[in-house]
């Protein structure tokens, strides 16, 4: 699964890498947690252009207003195209979730210790995601999103049995699509083929401070080496 991640790139590096206009505000974060707003990149169905947007991390299907549904922070890449909760979004509302690292927890000596995975060069990358628009009880609209997961590469496998789907830049156009719904099974299969585990070679994983165990922790201490316990900084 993917339950926490970081995005500490500069705003200009995001604009340069993802080829989109700065239509929303951005704040670097070391510890992005479920239910919080996340930055995503999607295709505008009307204009075909790439646009940044914010969505709450925890996907609500389009029919969620009719019955209580637990927000879904992850979707399995193997079944997202056919699972009722995700299949419409898989066809029409795919997105990229930019990140600079993600956390997983490993049971060691009776404790769950956090590990931080990133690119060796410290660079920006992107998760495959899905988004949906929901209607609140007062009639307002808000967007939610989920991050797709896959089987782990050999690096992440030492800590967890799943990892987020990281898409290389050359796959971004195919994943974002044109904003139009794919009409054939072949197109869906081609999109799904993008979702295998990212190679381990360009990545590195390190144990980090237990400060990140708190969803309210923020700041460089979240990715610092393990050490004396320090109180988390407020958001």
XYZ file of C-alpha atoms in Angstrom:
235
model
C 0.000 0.000 0.000
C 0.982 3.655 0.104
C -0.143 5.475 3.230
C 2.251 8.437 3.444
C 4.482 10.321 1.041
C 6.459 13.519 0.618
C 6.578 16.264 -1.979
C 9.432 18.665 -1.301
C 10.285 19.714 -4.855
C 10.372 23.366 -5.815
C 7.319 24.792 -7.539
C 9.405 25.637 -10.608
C 10.718 22.077 -10.880
C 7.131 20.813 -10.797
C 6.108 23.185 -13.577
C 9.130 22.282 -15.689
C 8.801 18.517 -15.245
C 5.045 18.198 -15.598
C 4.464 20.810 -18.306
C 1.468 22.477 -16.699
C 0.407 25.948 -15.699
C 0.508 27.111 -12.037
C -3.231 27.319 -11.441
C -3.142 26.300 -7.773
C -0.977 27.120 -4.780
C 1.656 24.652 -3.617
C 3.356 24.033 -0.274
C 6.201 21.562 0.145
C 5.300 18.714 2.522
C 7.376 16.006 4.204
C 4.484 13.914 5.497
C 1.337 13.858 3.386
C -1.308 11.622 4.981
C -4.751 10.260 4.020
C -7.683 12.708 4.216
C -5.339 15.645 3.530
C -5.295 17.661 0.278
C -2.762 16.438 -2.273
C -1.494 18.013 -5.465
C -2.295 16.153 -8.654
C -1.886 16.616 -12.384
C -4.733 15.727 -14.720
C -5.985 16.313 -18.234
C -8.692 18.923 -18.720
C -11.423 17.151 -20.687
C -12.594 20.383 -22.321
C -9.267 21.852 -23.438
C -7.013 18.781 -23.472
C -4.354 20.701 -21.531
C -2.602 19.501 -18.386
C -3.724 21.167 -15.187
C -2.733 21.021 -11.531
C -5.507 20.560 -8.982
C -5.972 19.664 -5.327
C -7.964 16.645 -4.161
C -8.539 15.012 -0.787
C -6.579 11.791 -0.470
C -9.281 9.171 -0.018
C -11.292 8.266 -3.121
C -15.076 8.379 -2.982
C -16.878 6.719 -5.918
C -19.394 8.799 -7.840
C -22.233 6.932 -6.137
C -20.811 7.413 -2.626
C -23.427 10.023 -1.756
C -26.089 7.337 -1.879
C -24.530 5.133 0.800
C -21.730 5.426 3.407
C -18.363 4.514 1.881
C -14.959 4.479 3.546
C -12.552 6.708 1.583
C -10.177 4.527 -0.436
C -6.580 5.734 -0.261
C -5.244 2.987 -2.552
C -6.500 1.004 -5.528
C -4.937 -2.253 -6.664
C -3.621 -1.771 -10.193
C -4.493 -5.368 -11.070
C -8.243 -4.819 -10.533
C -8.859 -1.049 -10.758
C -10.063 -1.234 -14.366
C -12.891 -3.606 -13.463
C -13.691 -2.960 -9.798
C -17.001 -1.046 -9.546
C -15.565 1.640 -7.254
C -12.804 2.581 -9.702
C -13.661 1.423 -13.233
C -15.266 4.661 -14.451
C -12.428 6.777 -13.076
C -9.909 4.372 -14.623
C -11.427 5.055 -18.015
C -11.978 8.796 -17.692
C -10.249 10.376 -14.678
C -6.662 9.205 -14.410
C -4.100 11.537 -12.849
C -0.506 11.799 -11.688
C 0.363 12.452 -8.045
C 3.820 14.091 -7.858
C 6.104 12.950 -5.039
C 9.715 12.935 -3.902
C 9.461 9.928 -1.583
C 7.094 7.547 0.187
C 7.033 5.735 3.534
C 6.424 2.115 4.453
C 6.570 0.459 7.873
C 8.421 -2.753 8.745
C 7.860 -4.892 11.848
C 11.239 -5.210 13.570
C 11.882 -6.346 17.150
C 8.262 -5.820 18.105
C 8.085 -2.317 16.635
C 6.877 -0.886 13.347
C 9.776 1.133 12.028
C 9.320 3.644 9.195
C 11.362 3.424 6.011
C 11.619 6.150 3.401
C 11.968 5.339 -0.309
C 13.109 7.893 -2.866
C 15.142 8.244 -6.033
C 18.910 8.120 -5.554
C 19.252 11.531 -7.192
C 16.559 13.001 -4.916
C 14.454 13.842 -7.949
C 10.746 14.235 -8.545
C 8.605 11.297 -9.651
C 4.882 10.589 -9.974
C 2.395 7.979 -8.789
C -0.444 6.754 -10.972
C -3.715 7.980 -9.484
C -7.455 8.241 -10.081
C -9.740 11.098 -9.139
C -13.459 11.689 -8.792
C -15.776 14.603 -8.058
C -18.231 14.182 -5.191
C -21.109 16.300 -3.925
C -21.232 17.341 -0.288
C -24.499 17.396 1.721
C -24.767 21.151 1.167
C -24.575 20.696 -2.610
C -20.954 21.764 -3.044
C -18.479 19.782 -5.135
C -15.076 18.496 -4.061
C -12.505 16.167 -5.616
C -11.010 13.034 -4.071
C -8.219 10.772 -5.278
C -6.508 7.426 -4.768
C -3.000 6.118 -5.488
C -2.627 2.873 -7.411
C -0.414 0.116 -6.004
C 1.385 -2.877 -7.470
C 3.686 -5.700 -6.394
C 6.959 -4.427 -4.897
C 10.351 -4.335 -6.540
C 13.191 -6.122 -4.744
C 14.083 -3.014 -2.726
C 10.609 -2.348 -1.310
C 9.864 -6.063 -0.922
C 12.232 -6.188 2.068
C 9.807 -3.890 3.902
C 6.330 -4.319 2.395
C 4.401 -6.551 0.001
C 2.990 -3.661 -2.056
C 4.329 -0.386 -3.436
C 2.795 2.614 -5.213
C 2.764 2.540 -9.018
C 5.513 4.948 -10.071
C 5.275 5.987 -13.707
C 8.367 7.144 -15.610
C 7.957 10.449 -17.505
C 7.715 8.680 -20.867
C 4.519 6.968 -19.638
C 2.830 10.135 -18.398
C 1.116 11.089 -21.686
C -0.375 7.616 -22.140
C -1.583 7.493 -18.534
C -3.141 10.965 -18.600
C -4.745 10.271 -21.976
C -6.646 12.907 -23.899
C -9.581 13.361 -21.536
C -11.745 11.116 -23.689
C -13.033 7.773 -22.463
C -11.274 4.746 -24.017
C -13.758 2.726 -26.025
C -12.011 -0.593 -26.536
C -10.696 -3.370 -24.333
C -7.348 -3.053 -26.105
C -6.973 0.525 -24.956
C -7.743 -0.415 -21.365
C -5.199 -3.243 -21.519
C -2.557 -0.883 -22.898
C -3.159 1.586 -20.067
C -3.063 -1.170 -17.455
C 0.257 -2.413 -18.849
C 1.898 0.800 -17.600
C 1.344 -0.188 -13.986
C 4.110 -2.657 -13.121
C 6.638 -2.159 -10.302
C 9.203 0.590 -10.868
C 12.808 -0.725 -11.160
C 14.754 -0.837 -7.908
C 18.047 0.364 -9.400
C 17.314 4.127 -9.380
C 15.806 3.969 -5.864
C 17.125 3.919 -2.316
C 15.410 3.055 0.998
C 16.509 4.223 4.444
C 15.261 3.894 8.019
C 13.962 7.208 9.298
C 12.896 8.794 12.546
C 9.822 7.548 14.377
C 8.588 11.150 14.312
C 6.830 10.370 11.024
C 4.640 7.825 12.811
C 2.375 10.747 13.670
C 0.204 11.974 10.806
C 0.580 15.494 12.216
C 4.398 15.459 12.000
C 5.906 17.822 9.450
C 9.345 19.094 8.503
C 12.802 17.645 7.709
C 12.754 15.594 10.911
C 10.367 13.169 9.181
C 13.159 11.936 6.902
C 15.998 12.240 9.428
C 17.854 9.087 10.559
C 16.489 7.294 13.636
C 17.440 8.968 16.885
C 16.042 10.212 20.176
C 12.303 10.703 19.951
C 11.353 14.300 19.250
C 7.866 15.792 19.392
C 6.237 16.219 15.969
C 5.912 19.707 14.602
C 2.358 20.982 14.112
C 0.951 21.284 10.602
